[in-house]
């Protein structure tokens, strides 16, 4: 085991970790901005549907981030893929909300605590994240 190598590359680890955590927080904040209700308040009041939806969006973003970290050639590359993932998840949410389920307001259903809808939206976000992550190639 070459301890010197690990000590020399530890700064890269910290830089990528810090950058990824910042990108994760930015993505989560953007998801919060496009949500028409206060996720924090609803989760605090025990709304499992909101929690599942948010967790799925965060999970989908993390899956893409881990793939981008493994494949990226620099920090700019990592940031580009993170923002691609955020945009794709937002577009997917709008497609599901307004095209596939025209007669149902999914945001209102999640806000009311419909666990099935929250789980569906969270799960789809994770699945899309997996597809985006697998598509990242260089």
Coordinates of C-alpha atoms in Angstrom, one line a residue:
X1 CA 0.0 0.0 0.0
X2 CA 1.4 3.3 -1.1
X3 CA 0.4 5.8 1.7
X4 CA 2.1 8.7 -0.1
X5 CA -0.2 8.4 -3.1
X6 CA -3.3 8.6 -0.9
X7 CA -1.9 11.6 1.0
X8 CA -1.0 13.3 -2.3
X9 CA -4.5 12.8 -3.7
X10 CA -6.5 13.6 -0.6
X11 CA -6.9 17.2 -1.6
X12 CA -8.6 16.0 -4.8
X13 CA -11.0 14.0 -2.8
X14 CA -11.9 17.0 -0.6
X15 CA -12.4 19.2 -3.6
X16 CA -14.7 16.8 -5.4
X17 CA -16.5 16.0 -2.2
X18 CA -17.1 19.7 -1.4
X19 CA -18.1 20.5 -5.0
X20 CA -20.5 17.6 -5.1
X21 CA -22.1 18.6 -1.8
X22 CA -22.6 22.2 -3.0
X23 CA -24.1 20.9 -6.3
X24 CA -26.4 18.6 -4.3
X25 CA -27.5 21.6 -2.2
X26 CA -28.0 23.7 -5.2
X27 CA -30.1 21.0 -6.9
X28 CA -32.2 20.5 -3.8
X29 CA -32.8 24.2 -3.5
X30 CA -33.9 24.5 -7.2
X31 CA -36.3 21.6 -6.6
X32 CA -37.7 23.5 -3.6
X33 CA -38.1 26.6 -5.7
X34 CA -40.3 24.9 -8.2
X35 CA -42.5 23.2 -5.6
X36 CA -45.7 25.1 -5.0
X37 CA -45.8 24.2 -1.3
X38 CA -43.5 24.3 1.7
X39 CA -41.9 20.9 1.8
X40 CA -40.3 21.6 5.2
X41 CA -43.6 22.5 6.8
X42 CA -45.4 19.5 5.4
X43 CA -42.7 17.0 6.3
X44 CA -42.5 18.5 9.8
X45 CA -46.3 17.8 10.0
X46 CA -45.8 14.2 9.0
X47 CA -46.6 14.3 5.3
X48 CA -45.0 11.1 4.1
X49 CA -45.9 11.7 0.4
X50 CA -43.9 15.0 0.3
X51 CA -41.0 13.2 2.0
X52 CA -41.0 10.4 -0.5
X53 CA -41.2 12.8 -3.4
X54 CA -38.3 14.9 -2.1
X55 CA -36.2 11.9 -1.2
X56 CA -36.7 10.6 -4.8
X57 CA -35.6 13.8 -6.4
X58 CA -32.6 14.0 -4.1
X59 CA -31.8 10.3 -4.8
X60 CA -32.0 10.8 -8.6
X61 CA -29.6 13.8 -8.3
X62 CA -27.1 11.8 -6.2
X63 CA -27.1 8.9 -8.6
X64 CA -26.1 11.3 -11.4
X65 CA -23.6 13.1 -9.2
X66 CA -21.8 9.8 -8.4
X67 CA -21.7 8.8 -12.0
X68 CA -20.4 12.3 -13.0
X69 CA -17.7 12.1 -10.3
X70 CA -16.5 8.8 -11.6
X71 CA -16.5 10.0 -15.2
X72 CA -15.7 13.7 -15.1
X73 CA -12.4 15.0 -16.3
X74 CA -12.6 18.2 -14.2
X75 CA -14.9 20.1 -11.9
X76 CA -16.6 22.0 -14.7
X77 CA -17.5 18.7 -16.3
X78 CA -19.0 17.6 -13.0
X79 CA -21.0 20.8 -12.6
X80 CA -22.4 20.5 -16.2
X81 CA -23.7 17.0 -15.6
X82 CA -25.2 18.0 -12.3
X83 CA -27.1 20.8 -13.9
X84 CA -28.2 18.5 -16.8
X85 CA -29.6 16.1 -14.2
X86 CA -31.5 18.9 -12.5
X87 CA -33.0 20.2 -15.8
X88 CA -34.0 16.7 -16.9
X89 CA -35.7 16.1 -13.5
X90 CA -37.6 19.4 -13.8
X91 CA -38.7 18.7 -17.4
X92 CA -39.7 15.2 -16.4
X93 CA -41.8 16.5 -13.5
X94 CA -43.6 19.0 -15.8
X95 CA -44.2 16.3 -18.4
X96 CA -45.7 13.9 -15.8
X97 CA -47.7 16.7 -14.1
X98 CA -49.2 18.4 -17.2
X99 CA -49.1 15.8 -20.0
X100 CA -49.4 12.3 -18.7
X101 CA -51.8 13.1 -15.8
X102 CA -53.8 16.1 -17.2
X103 CA -56.9 15.5 -15.0
X104 CA -55.0 15.1 -11.8
X105 CA -53.0 17.8 -10.0
X106 CA -50.1 15.7 -8.7
X107 CA -48.7 18.6 -6.6
X108 CA -52.0 18.9 -4.8
X109 CA -52.2 15.2 -4.3
X110 CA -48.8 15.1 -2.7
X111 CA -49.6 18.1 -0.6
X112 CA -52.8 16.3 0.6
X113 CA -50.6 13.4 1.6
X114 CA -51.3 10.9 -1.2
X115 CA -48.5 8.5 -0.5
X116 CA -49.0 6.6 -3.8
X117 CA -48.4 9.8 -5.8
X118 CA -45.4 10.8 -3.7
X119 CA -43.8 7.4 -4.1
X120 CA -44.5 7.4 -7.8
X121 CA -42.9 10.8 -8.4
X122 CA -40.0 10.0 -6.1
X123 CA -39.4 6.7 -7.8
X124 CA -39.6 8.1 -11.3
X125 CA -37.0 10.7 -10.3
X126 CA -34.6 7.9 -9.1
X127 CA -35.2 5.9 -12.3
X128 CA -34.6 8.9 -14.5
X129 CA -31.4 9.6 -12.5
X130 CA -30.2 6.1 -13.1
X131 CA -30.8 6.5 -16.9
X132 CA -29.0 9.8 -17.0
X133 CA -26.2 8.4 -14.9
X134 CA -25.8 5.5 -17.2
X135 CA -25.8 7.8 -20.2
X136 CA -22.8 9.8 -19.0
X137 CA -20.0 8.6 -21.1
X138 CA -16.7 9.9 -22.3

